[in-house]
XYZ file of C-alpha atoms in Angstrom:
700
model
C 12.958 8.001 -20.155
C 11.224 8.873 -23.416
C 8.208 11.168 -23.392
C 5.850 8.469 -24.626
C 5.802 6.805 -21.187
C 4.892 10.083 -19.492
C 1.874 10.380 -21.767
C 1.085 6.716 -21.320
C 1.048 6.960 -17.509
C -1.000 10.134 -17.727
C -3.625 8.295 -19.733
C -3.667 5.470 -17.182
C -3.908 7.687 -14.143
C -6.042 10.342 -15.777
C -3.582 12.876 -14.458
C -3.398 14.988 -17.558
C -1.227 17.849 -16.403
C 0.852 17.886 -13.266
C 0.232 15.155 -10.736
C -0.938 15.933 -7.266
C 2.328 16.619 -5.528
C 0.790 16.814 -2.069
C 1.226 13.216 -1.078
C -0.213 13.757 2.362
C -3.552 14.654 0.907
C -3.414 12.196 -1.956
C -1.813 8.925 -0.867
C -2.792 6.193 1.537
C -0.912 6.561 4.821
C 2.413 4.779 5.004
C 3.966 5.603 8.345
C 2.355 5.914 11.722
C 5.604 6.414 13.629
C 8.012 9.297 13.092
C 11.044 7.030 13.220
C 10.421 5.309 9.867
C 12.390 6.909 7.020
C 11.170 5.854 3.599
C 13.466 6.343 0.953
C 3.521 -16.705 -40.586
C 2.483 -18.193 -43.634
C -1.221 -19.022 -43.960
C -2.776 -21.946 -42.144
C -6.346 -23.184 -41.835
C -8.293 -21.745 -38.918
C -11.658 -19.994 -38.726
C -10.284 -17.493 -36.184
C -8.212 -14.389 -36.641
C -5.601 -14.789 -33.915
C -4.684 -17.099 -31.078
C -4.102 -13.939 -29.112
C -7.835 -13.684 -28.589
C -7.859 -16.956 -26.695
C -5.004 -16.160 -24.357
C -6.093 -12.664 -23.458
C -4.058 -10.840 -26.095
C -6.240 -8.212 -27.795
C -5.876 -6.522 -31.099
C -3.051 -4.057 -30.454
C -3.653 -0.403 -29.846
C 0.065 0.196 -29.352
C 1.371 3.077 -27.338
C 0.542 6.225 -29.267
C -3.093 5.995 -30.200
C -4.203 8.932 -32.323
C -6.565 11.565 -31.043
C -10.115 10.520 -30.389
C -12.254 9.979 -33.447
C -15.502 10.633 -31.649
C -17.627 13.561 -32.719
C -17.248 16.242 -30.097
C -18.270 19.835 -29.798
C -15.486 22.194 -30.661
C -15.032 25.854 -29.887
C -16.298 28.151 -32.570
C -13.612 30.097 -34.434
C -12.805 33.391 -32.819
C -14.154 32.528 -29.412
C -11.896 32.515 -26.384
C -11.063 29.051 -25.197
C -12.838 28.408 -21.910
C -10.866 26.630 -19.241
C -12.829 24.168 -17.173
C -12.201 23.704 -13.517
C -10.766 20.302 -12.732
C -12.110 18.454 -9.726
C -10.368 15.732 -7.787
C -13.344 14.456 -5.857
C -15.073 12.336 -8.493
C -15.582 8.619 -7.900
C -12.795 6.153 -8.680
C -14.904 4.356 -11.280
C -15.453 7.446 -13.432
C -11.803 8.410 -13.112
C -10.600 4.991 -14.265
C -13.028 5.198 -17.220
C -11.760 8.699 -18.060
C -15.233 10.245 -17.958
C -16.702 13.191 -16.090
C -18.281 12.376 -12.737
C -21.239 14.463 -11.540
C -20.161 13.659 -7.945
C -23.651 12.793 -6.761
C -23.565 10.861 -3.497
C -23.741 8.073 -2.600
C -23.893 6.922 -6.259
C -23.078 9.152 -9.207
C -25.354 9.192 -12.229
C -22.936 7.371 -14.547
C -22.421 4.504 -12.095
C -26.145 4.333 -11.441
C -26.975 4.070 -15.142
C -24.166 1.597 -15.776
C -24.948 -0.419 -12.619
C -21.341 -0.089 -11.493
C -19.862 0.016 -8.030
C -19.458 3.696 -7.149
C -16.572 4.351 -4.768
C -15.497 7.806 -3.624
C -12.205 8.817 -1.986
C -12.199 9.293 1.740
C -13.049 12.901 2.651
C -10.085 15.139 3.378
C -9.640 17.568 6.201
C -10.088 21.259 5.397
C -7.086 23.155 4.144
C -4.741 24.322 6.816
C -5.540 21.539 9.248
C -3.659 18.408 10.171
C -0.328 19.079 8.488
C 0.481 22.624 9.554
C 3.861 21.658 10.874
C 4.884 19.594 7.878
C 8.058 20.691 6.198
C 8.518 18.183 3.370
C 9.007 19.795 -0.045
C 6.170 17.869 -1.610
C 3.776 19.342 0.928
C 4.207 22.805 -0.500
C 1.171 23.954 -2.409
C 2.000 24.749 -6.002
C -0.021 25.900 -8.978
C 0.286 22.431 -10.454
C -0.959 20.616 -7.370
C -3.625 22.907 -5.965
C -7.099 21.494 -5.560
C -8.420 24.630 -7.198
C -6.383 24.618 -10.388
C -7.863 26.120 -13.491
C -6.538 23.696 -16.070
C -7.272 23.333 -19.732
C -9.063 20.112 -20.480
C -7.401 19.955 -23.872
C -4.101 19.386 -22.095
C -5.524 16.242 -20.586
C -6.821 15.047 -23.907
C -3.412 15.380 -25.484
C -1.721 13.539 -22.683
C -4.256 10.793 -22.420
C -4.374 9.825 -26.107
C -7.375 7.678 -25.240
C -11.101 8.121 -25.660
C -13.358 8.317 -22.640
C -15.332 5.093 -22.332
C -18.957 5.982 -22.909
C -22.028 4.144 -21.750
C -24.280 2.965 -24.539
C -26.984 5.428 -23.560
C -24.667 8.419 -23.144
C -24.486 11.245 -25.646
C -21.132 11.061 -27.401
C -21.347 14.767 -28.128
C -21.267 15.594 -24.444
C -18.298 17.883 -23.743
C -15.523 16.191 -21.833
C -14.056 18.527 -19.251
C -10.827 18.286 -17.374
C -12.679 16.677 -14.487
C -11.965 13.363 -16.204
C -8.570 13.234 -14.553
C -7.739 10.521 -12.069
C -5.980 11.743 -8.967
C -4.693 9.802 -6.023
C -7.214 8.618 -3.425
C -7.573 10.715 -0.300
C -7.120 9.773 3.297
C -7.309 11.971 6.361
C -4.090 14.016 6.583
C -1.384 12.523 8.724
C 0.134 14.296 11.663
C 3.090 16.499 10.886
C 5.351 14.324 13.015
C 4.735 11.326 10.755
C 5.169 13.151 7.490
C 7.799 12.002 5.024
C 7.626 13.174 1.456
C 8.447 10.994 -1.503
C 11.217 13.304 -2.592
C 12.756 13.403 0.882
C 12.629 9.641 1.111
C 14.341 9.235 -2.231
C 17.091 11.669 -1.265
C 17.628 9.901 2.046
C 17.909 6.601 0.209
C 20.279 8.071 -2.363
C 22.528 9.519 0.340
C 22.744 6.158 2.063
C 23.515 4.378 -1.167
C 26.385 6.734 -1.899
C 28.337 5.123 0.934
C 26.752 1.712 1.363
C 26.228 -1.387 -0.720
C 22.783 -2.775 0.120
C 22.568 -6.540 0.277
C 19.550 -8.715 -0.332
C 19.861 -10.285 3.099
C 19.401 -6.940 4.763
C 23.057 -6.379 5.634
C 24.800 -3.231 4.413
C 28.537 -3.281 4.103
C 30.197 0.088 4.146
C 31.948 0.583 0.856
C 31.858 2.702 -2.219
C 29.036 1.449 -4.439
C 30.041 0.569 -7.986
C 27.679 1.465 -10.834
C 24.540 -0.636 -10.899
C 25.749 -2.444 -14.001
C 28.650 -3.790 -11.962
C 26.561 -6.034 -9.761
C 28.348 -8.615 -7.729
C 27.951 -12.371 -8.033
C 27.231 -12.740 -4.321
C 23.593 -11.789 -4.820
C 23.976 -8.179 -3.690
C 23.026 -5.593 -6.262
C 24.083 -1.977 -5.740
C 21.160 0.389 -6.086
C 18.556 -2.020 -4.717
C 17.762 -1.733 -0.998
C 18.033 -4.855 1.110
C 15.275 -6.819 2.779
C 13.667 -5.404 5.917
C 12.730 -7.606 8.863
C 8.989 -7.994 9.354
C 9.365 -6.596 12.850
C 10.246 -3.247 11.276
C 6.885 -3.124 9.500
C 5.342 -1.946 12.763
C 6.430 1.546 11.796
C 4.053 1.470 8.829
C 0.378 2.309 8.893
C -2.002 -0.478 9.861
C -3.399 -0.704 6.323
C 0.030 -1.095 4.730
C 1.066 -3.634 7.377
C -2.057 -5.678 6.792
C -1.570 -5.974 3.038
C 2.189 -6.547 3.285
C 1.532 -9.375 5.702
C -1.099 -10.745 3.348
C 1.399 -10.563 0.496
C 4.119 -12.257 2.540
C 1.905 -15.085 3.735
C -0.141 -15.750 0.599
C 1.623 -14.592 -2.559
C 4.165 -16.773 -4.331
C 6.293 -16.511 -7.450
C 3.590 -18.510 -9.214
C 1.271 -15.517 -8.854
C 3.853 -13.734 -11.017
C 3.907 -16.655 -13.493
C 7.506 -17.460 -12.573
C 8.536 -21.102 -12.679
C 11.004 -20.790 -9.825
C 12.302 -18.401 -7.174
C 15.070 -20.186 -5.340
C 16.233 -16.970 -3.641
C 12.738 -16.065 -2.386
C 12.955 -12.776 -4.290
C 9.314 -11.784 -4.033
C 9.076 -12.170 -0.264
C 12.445 -10.612 0.523
C 14.080 -8.396 -2.085
C 10.855 -7.083 -3.629
C 9.316 -6.182 -0.280
C 12.626 -4.759 0.935
C 12.871 -2.510 -2.110
C 9.227 -1.470 -1.720
C 9.882 -0.244 1.807
C 12.297 2.307 0.348
C 10.156 3.507 -2.543
C 6.540 4.637 -2.240
C 5.575 4.018 -5.862
C 6.750 0.421 -5.646
C 5.231 -0.006 -2.194
C 1.791 1.069 -3.407
C 2.081 -1.210 -6.464
C 2.958 -4.246 -4.322
C 0.362 -3.435 -1.680
C -2.208 -2.821 -4.415
C -1.507 -6.259 -5.878
C -2.020 -7.801 -2.435
C -5.204 -5.773 -1.903
C -6.511 -6.980 -5.257
C -6.099 -10.618 -4.274
C -7.407 -10.059 -0.766
C -10.576 -8.398 -2.043
C -11.350 -11.465 -4.157
C -11.132 -13.749 -1.137
C -13.169 -11.442 1.061
C -16.949 -12.035 0.766
C -17.443 -8.317 1.409
C -14.476 -7.207 -0.679
C -14.598 -4.015 -2.723
C -12.317 -2.752 -5.465
C -11.701 0.500 -3.581
C -8.893 -1.070 -1.564
C -7.079 -2.038 -4.746
C -7.779 1.122 -6.742
C -6.489 3.526 -4.129
C -3.044 1.933 -4.056
C -2.851 1.295 -7.780
C -3.704 4.911 -8.602
C -1.202 6.224 -6.075
C 1.574 4.079 -7.534
C 0.910 5.267 -11.084
C 0.744 8.913 -10.016
C 3.941 8.737 -7.957
C 5.769 7.020 -10.796
C 4.617 9.703 -13.191
C 5.755 12.444 -10.814
C 9.162 10.783 -10.493
C 9.607 10.613 -14.259
C 8.480 14.199 -14.782
C 11.178 15.327 -12.384
C 13.648 13.810 -14.865
C 15.293 11.768 -12.140
C 17.462 8.867 -13.212
C 15.523 5.574 -13.187
C 16.806 2.950 -10.770
C 16.252 -0.731 -10.091
C 13.224 0.148 -7.961
C 11.784 2.141 -10.866
C 12.092 -0.976 -13.018
C 10.456 -3.098 -10.329
C 7.562 -0.635 -10.061
C 6.925 -0.810 -13.788
C 7.092 -4.619 -13.801
C 4.682 -4.823 -10.859
C 2.226 -2.509 -12.616
C 2.562 -4.631 -15.760
C 1.637 -7.722 -13.740
C -1.483 -5.970 -12.488
C -2.421 -5.122 -16.082
C -1.999 -8.788 -17.023
C -4.388 -9.833 -14.274
C -6.920 -7.284 -15.545
C -6.513 -8.685 -19.059
C -5.254 -5.318 -20.276
C -2.462 -6.296 -22.653
C -2.473 -2.865 -24.298
C -1.414 -1.157 -21.067
C 0.937 -4.033 -20.338
C 2.757 -3.410 -23.624
C 3.198 0.218 -22.626
C 4.903 -0.842 -19.403
C 6.943 -3.430 -21.268
C 8.427 -0.805 -23.542
C 9.433 1.378 -20.594
C 10.834 -1.596 -18.691
C 13.029 -2.501 -21.648
C 14.433 1.022 -21.794
C 15.384 0.977 -18.110
C 16.615 -2.617 -18.112
C 19.055 -1.949 -20.943
C 20.199 1.298 -19.309
C 20.959 -0.351 -15.978
C 22.485 -3.589 -17.168
C 24.349 -5.405 -19.884
C 23.627 -9.044 -20.815
C 26.576 -10.036 -18.635
C 26.101 -7.764 -15.616
C 22.404 -8.593 -15.268
C 23.335 -12.168 -14.413
C 25.559 -11.209 -11.485
C 22.908 -10.898 -8.773
C 19.820 -12.938 -7.962
C 17.676 -9.784 -7.931
C 18.729 -8.590 -11.368
C 18.337 -12.100 -12.774
C 14.766 -12.159 -11.536
C 14.113 -8.743 -13.092
C 15.369 -10.056 -16.412
C 13.222 -13.185 -16.179
C 10.211 -11.084 -15.180
C 10.657 -8.819 -18.182
C 11.591 -11.596 -20.620
C 8.388 -13.493 -19.877
C 6.309 -10.513 -20.993
C 8.546 -9.982 -24.003
C 8.318 -13.570 -25.244
C 4.603 -14.012 -24.566
C 3.678 -10.767 -26.303
C 6.014 -11.627 -29.162
C 4.402 -15.004 -29.819
C 0.817 -13.909 -29.286
C 1.146 -10.678 -31.255
C 3.487 -11.843 -33.993
C 6.129 -9.365 -32.874
C 9.801 -10.073 -32.688
C 10.963 -9.904 -29.102
C 12.312 -6.511 -28.099
C 15.165 -7.931 -26.035
C 18.110 -8.884 -28.268
C 19.187 -12.501 -28.583
C 22.371 -12.048 -26.556
C 20.363 -11.450 -23.381
C 18.740 -14.862 -23.746
C 21.993 -16.646 -24.542
C 23.691 -14.947 -21.591
C 21.090 -16.568 -19.325
C 21.790 -20.006 -20.756
C 25.558 -19.577 -20.443
C 25.328 -18.374 -16.848
C 22.954 -21.070 -15.609
C 24.896 -23.796 -17.423
C 28.101 -22.647 -15.752
C 26.461 -22.555 -12.317
C 24.932 -26.007 -12.822
C 28.337 -27.355 -13.832
C 30.010 -25.747 -10.814
C 27.343 -27.081 -8.423
C 26.213 -30.394 -9.922
C 24.191 -31.300 -6.833
C 22.049 -28.149 -7.078
C 18.684 -28.869 -8.660
C 17.868 -25.146 -8.624
C 20.533 -24.251 -11.187
C 19.422 -27.111 -13.431
C 15.830 -25.886 -13.335
C 16.943 -22.369 -14.223
C 19.099 -23.645 -17.096
C 16.236 -25.705 -18.473
C 13.801 -22.791 -18.200
C 16.277 -20.474 -19.931
C 16.611 -22.866 -22.865
C 12.850 -23.152 -23.285
C 12.569 -19.367 -23.144
C 15.219 -19.089 -25.862
C 13.298 -21.461 -28.140
C 10.152 -19.417 -27.537
C 12.065 -16.260 -28.453
C 13.175 -17.859 -31.719
C 9.577 -18.849 -32.427
C 8.478 -15.242 -32.033
C 11.118 -14.177 -34.545
C 9.859 -16.723 -37.063
C 6.197 -15.855 -36.545
C 6.962 -12.150 -36.835
C 8.794 -12.570 -40.123
C 6.060 -14.845 -41.422
C 3.349 -12.344 -40.505
C 5.178 -9.587 -42.368
C 5.944 -11.935 -45.274
C 9.666 -11.354 -44.831
C 10.645 -15.009 -45.194
C 10.358 -17.345 -48.157
C 8.233 -20.445 -47.766
C 11.215 -22.763 -48.061
C 13.152 -20.873 -45.389
C 10.092 -20.822 -43.126
C 9.656 -24.579 -43.425
C 13.337 -25.184 -42.663
C 13.304 -22.943 -39.569
C 10.024 -24.460 -38.391
C 11.545 -27.933 -38.684
C 14.647 -26.824 -36.775
C 12.583 -25.370 -33.929
C 10.467 -28.506 -33.749
C 13.631 -30.558 -33.399
C 14.953 -28.146 -30.745
C 11.770 -28.593 -28.707
C 12.025 -32.367 -28.891
C 15.681 -32.217 -27.885
C 14.852 -29.924 -24.970
C 12.469 -32.478 -23.522
C 14.624 -35.512 -24.296
C 17.784 -34.007 -22.792
C 16.407 -33.243 -19.332
C 18.835 -33.885 -16.542
C 17.675 -37.022 -14.684
C 17.649 -35.005 -11.471
C 14.717 -32.939 -12.808
C 12.473 -36.005 -13.049
C 13.635 -38.029 -10.088
C 10.825 -40.575 -9.538
C 11.319 -40.255 -5.787
C 9.553 -36.879 -6.024
C 6.580 -38.037 -8.092
C 3.213 -37.676 -6.359
C 1.969 -41.254 -6.217
C -0.193 -41.260 -3.078
C -2.816 -38.812 -4.258
C -5.587 -38.453 -1.646
C -9.093 -38.489 -3.119
C -10.975 -35.519 -1.725
C -14.137 -36.349 -3.675
C -15.573 -38.927 -6.052
C -14.788 -38.763 -9.732
C -17.079 -36.416 -11.607
C -18.636 -38.002 -14.694
C -18.103 -34.661 -16.432
C -14.324 -34.817 -15.933
C -12.338 -35.243 -19.130
C -9.264 -36.436 -17.194
C -8.767 -38.182 -13.872
C -7.532 -35.585 -11.346
C -6.172 -38.314 -9.072
C -3.873 -39.932 -11.615
C -0.558 -40.727 -9.888
C 2.743 -39.776 -11.472
C 1.562 -36.506 -13.069
C 3.028 -34.087 -10.546
C 6.403 -33.697 -8.925
C 6.457 -32.467 -5.352
C 8.906 -29.714 -4.326
C 11.701 -29.094 -5.041
C 10.738 -30.492 -8.447
C 7.297 -28.921 -8.683
C 8.874 -26.538 -11.206
C 9.466 -29.549 -13.463
C 5.694 -29.991 -13.650
C 5.272 -26.349 -14.663
C 7.988 -26.596 -17.304
C 6.435 -29.756 -18.742
C 3.092 -28.016 -19.130
C 4.736 -25.021 -20.762
C 6.581 -27.321 -23.161
C 3.318 -28.973 -24.233
C 1.753 -25.569 -24.964
C 4.765 -24.290 -26.922
C 4.899 -27.513 -28.936
C 1.181 -27.107 -29.622
C 1.685 -23.563 -30.882
C 4.570 -24.561 -33.110
C 2.725 -27.565 -34.564
C -0.204 -25.332 -35.446
C 2.080 -23.076 -37.452
C 3.274 -25.665 -39.934
C 2.610 -24.643 -43.540
C 1.658 -28.130 -44.667
C -1.857 -29.264 -43.865
C -1.885 -31.263 -40.651
C -1.882 -35.011 -41.141
C -3.940 -37.359 -38.997
C -0.763 -38.202 -37.092
C -0.047 -34.519 -36.450
C -3.615 -33.909 -35.290
C -3.431 -36.826 -32.911
C -0.128 -35.530 -31.513
C -1.597 -32.072 -31.003
C -4.545 -33.538 -29.141
C -2.126 -35.472 -26.933
C -0.412 -32.207 -26.029
C -3.793 -30.638 -25.224
C -4.840 -33.538 -22.990
C -1.494 -33.484 -21.201
C -2.067 -29.808 -20.363
C -5.604 -30.529 -19.132
C -4.321 -33.405 -17.001
C -1.670 -31.253 -15.333
C -4.131 -28.402 -14.696
C -6.707 -30.749 -13.180
C -4.185 -32.500 -10.967
C -2.621 -29.246 -9.774
C -6.092 -27.990 -8.861
C -6.968 -31.012 -6.727
C -3.619 -31.814 -5.163
C -3.935 -30.380 -1.638
C -0.251 -29.416 -1.483
C -0.136 -27.403 -4.716
C 1.569 -24.046 -4.043
C -0.574 -20.935 -4.099
C -0.887 -19.376 -7.542
C 0.292 -22.488 -9.384
C -2.886 -22.597 -11.483
C -2.379 -18.989 -12.576
C 0.880 -19.788 -14.333
C -0.935 -22.515 -16.319
C -3.638 -20.211 -17.694
C -1.988 -19.533 -21.096
C -1.357 -23.268 -21.532
C -4.989 -24.063 -20.785
C -6.269 -21.374 -23.143
C -4.279 -22.918 -25.992
C -5.298 -26.478 -25.099
C -8.958 -25.424 -25.243
C -8.632 -25.089 -29.020
C -7.515 -28.672 -29.565
C -9.741 -30.836 -27.371
C -12.853 -32.424 -28.911
C -15.761 -30.096 -29.632
C -18.498 -31.478 -27.447
C -20.501 -30.308 -24.461
C -18.484 -32.355 -21.955
C -15.166 -30.801 -22.949
C -16.638 -27.333 -23.296
C -18.138 -27.225 -19.816
C -14.888 -28.567 -18.343
C -12.913 -25.770 -19.996
C -15.479 -23.177 -18.934
C -15.273 -24.295 -15.312
C -11.521 -23.809 -15.409
C -11.817 -20.303 -16.850
C -14.356 -19.432 -14.149
C -12.006 -20.787 -11.495
C -9.079 -18.736 -12.814
C -11.135 -15.552 -12.964
C -12.174 -16.193 -9.379
C -8.440 -16.127 -8.604
C -8.195 -12.702 -10.215
C -6.907 -13.592 -13.693
C -9.550 -11.807 -15.778
C -10.392 -13.000 -19.292
C -10.676 -10.002 -21.635
C -13.879 -9.380 -23.537
C -12.188 -10.273 -26.837
C -11.257 -13.699 -25.493
C -14.733 -14.342 -24.101
C -16.325 -13.446 -27.407
C -14.072 -15.797 -29.321
C -14.600 -18.582 -26.829
C -18.346 -18.016 -27.156
C -17.908 -18.688 -30.869
C -15.875 -21.791 -30.119
C -18.456 -23.088 -27.624
C -21.429 -21.893 -29.705
C -22.823 -20.253 -26.581
C -23.149 -16.468 -26.403
C -23.676 -16.574 -22.629
C -19.893 -17.024 -22.205
C -19.466 -13.345 -22.977
C -21.134 -12.466 -19.680
C -19.907 -15.377 -17.575
C -18.553 -18.856 -18.068
C -21.122 -20.812 -16.060
C -24.926 -20.907 -16.095
C -26.915 -18.868 -13.586
C -23.846 -16.754 -12.746
C -22.416 -19.587 -10.657
C -19.303 -18.246 -8.942
C -19.786 -14.759 -10.387
C -19.481 -12.930 -7.070
C -20.280 -9.219 -6.647
C -16.595 -8.302 -6.231
C -15.705 -10.308 -9.338
C -18.464 -8.558 -11.270
C -17.074 -5.193 -10.162
C -13.555 -6.120 -11.250
C -14.849 -7.519 -14.546
C -16.733 -4.287 -15.237
C -13.678 -2.197 -14.396
C -11.454 -4.360 -16.601
C -13.881 -4.317 -19.533
C -14.265 -0.553 -19.323
C -10.504 0.004 -19.268
C -10.024 -2.284 -22.242
C -12.814 -0.788 -24.344
C -10.652 1.356 -26.621
C -11.329 2.092 -30.289
C -9.123 0.218 -32.776
C -10.437 1.482 -36.110
C -7.520 3.890 -36.509
C -4.943 1.158 -35.911
C -5.521 -0.842 -39.091
C -1.833 -0.806 -40.024
C -0.881 -2.360 -36.690
C -3.692 -4.897 -36.926
C -2.557 -6.291 -40.251
C 0.526 -7.756 -38.610
C -1.109 -9.266 -35.535
C -3.858 -10.929 -37.562
C -1.347 -13.114 -39.337
C -0.479 -14.897 -36.113
C -2.297 -18.204 -36.022
C -4.570 -16.722 -38.699
C -5.752 -20.103 -39.931
C -4.653 -22.445 -37.213
C -6.204 -25.897 -37.218
C -8.659 -26.176 -34.356
C -9.534 -29.858 -34.267
C -12.079 -32.205 -35.836
C -14.905 -29.698 -35.618
C -13.045 -27.118 -37.703
C -14.506 -26.554 -41.123
C -11.788 -24.192 -42.264
C -14.224 -21.322 -42.631
C -12.890 -17.839 -42.329
C -14.293 -15.093 -40.150
């Protein structure tokens, strides 16, 4: 793994130098029983970039230069003074990479910024609780001692990010090494329950030397082939199998609670996946997490995040403690120069999903780059298709790759052959099992993803002015035809009218403020064809993006067609919201579609308030709209209050949501002035996109 990701994780976790290796003092408890072994060309649009409207910020990239703030520096000739680093500051200051004065119960920075101030649980004194522990990671070392004398400049070099200052704070204030973010603390576990991360990994590795884990939990004794030689039966060497829920009793009560919450409430739609016919997220992902602490904390943290939003008394502490532990453990693993595995890839993808929910596309791109490196090390375009788990990993990664490519005007990082390999595999499976709707859905989704990938290539070349106008027009026309053919060539089984929702129960009277009728029959397909509804909505949004990128000025016919796409998206979103049998998380996957549709509906108060209600609803589900998006939407709606919250009088803006919003905004508040070269490219994307009848073609 390249060094950039080490520095990137350090900046996220605030770890700076060596991570806290003493997991018993730094991580949430896992086990409570000793028996559990863990192992383009210009267009007319008054806005800079569509990325603003879908949560994609101006890019900071992965190697931001040193801070440009004015800071006090040591006078020449004076000895450099090392500052003592503390690990007892509040979580909020750590995540903002600023020094915490550690005042209790609320530190001064949180008090002035009116933020939730959460401290780690107090730890037992040294020498107590874990005297009998023998795990290697329990050994105190100079790099993990609570009383390190560490140079704060080391942290600054690793972090590559400015501390996020309050408006009333002095920017000249020295930043000491206490800005690091360490893992949250829990009371030390008994020595009999101790199991270090390193010991768990070695135990897992030893088992995998002689066993081939299967996704159904069965392990057949055999010599494991390399991970790239995955088998077509669904078993993937290197990835632990599923663990029965009864075995979770060996975990701590906290971990059990959130794993159960994940199992019972989270779906593949929460991960913006159209389908999951093999139940990957509730079986293989959890099974792998139970053999890898970094992945376990990432999954549990994601569950804790969602649970806190549904809990009237929820606090972000439950989420932060697991998230920080996952990042720190992953960093420690990489610094040990161990070979990345499938669980390493899953950890990075899970962390990337969390960043997406927080609206932090800069951090997400950092994870994406690392995920690509591991994905292409572990697999080839052919071998990745040979197990259901590796196919899901590819789809998980490819979604980020394509979305970032289109929104940021970047060519996708994953080469074309990976996308075509998906199409070939799913086509062959659909042909071999013609009665299987699942394979047909996967084949259709793979084709749409391939078209999206080709769009990103075109937009990237157009943004960099690497394609002649004539060639751009020809490729744009070809892609438009490909999109039409995709929709017209659907297998009849994917739109079987027997599965259309026609008996829609009315749970309330029609709202005069509705722009579509939520009870319209024939909009949704019930399972197993619910995925067809999701694919239809995605197709409308992709067609809308492509139409907006035509060089020629939009004709009245084109504008009418674009508005039809926008209304179709709004209709699907509204119906999914009110259908009582909609799967959990199914609105989350529609968020990017809705954000694009918002640009093409009529500009009037009725449509604006409808869109704003939907954004408020989605944020209440945890999908945070970044500050850049809210500012641009405020311009679109001509209402500055959208920057704070979507609805008047803070309707639905709960205390926990306000805390998460503040955390997300603080993490995303990074200077971009030094990234002008990178910005030139992203600003070409949808730089002058037509926005509907109200557009006057003015430029920002």
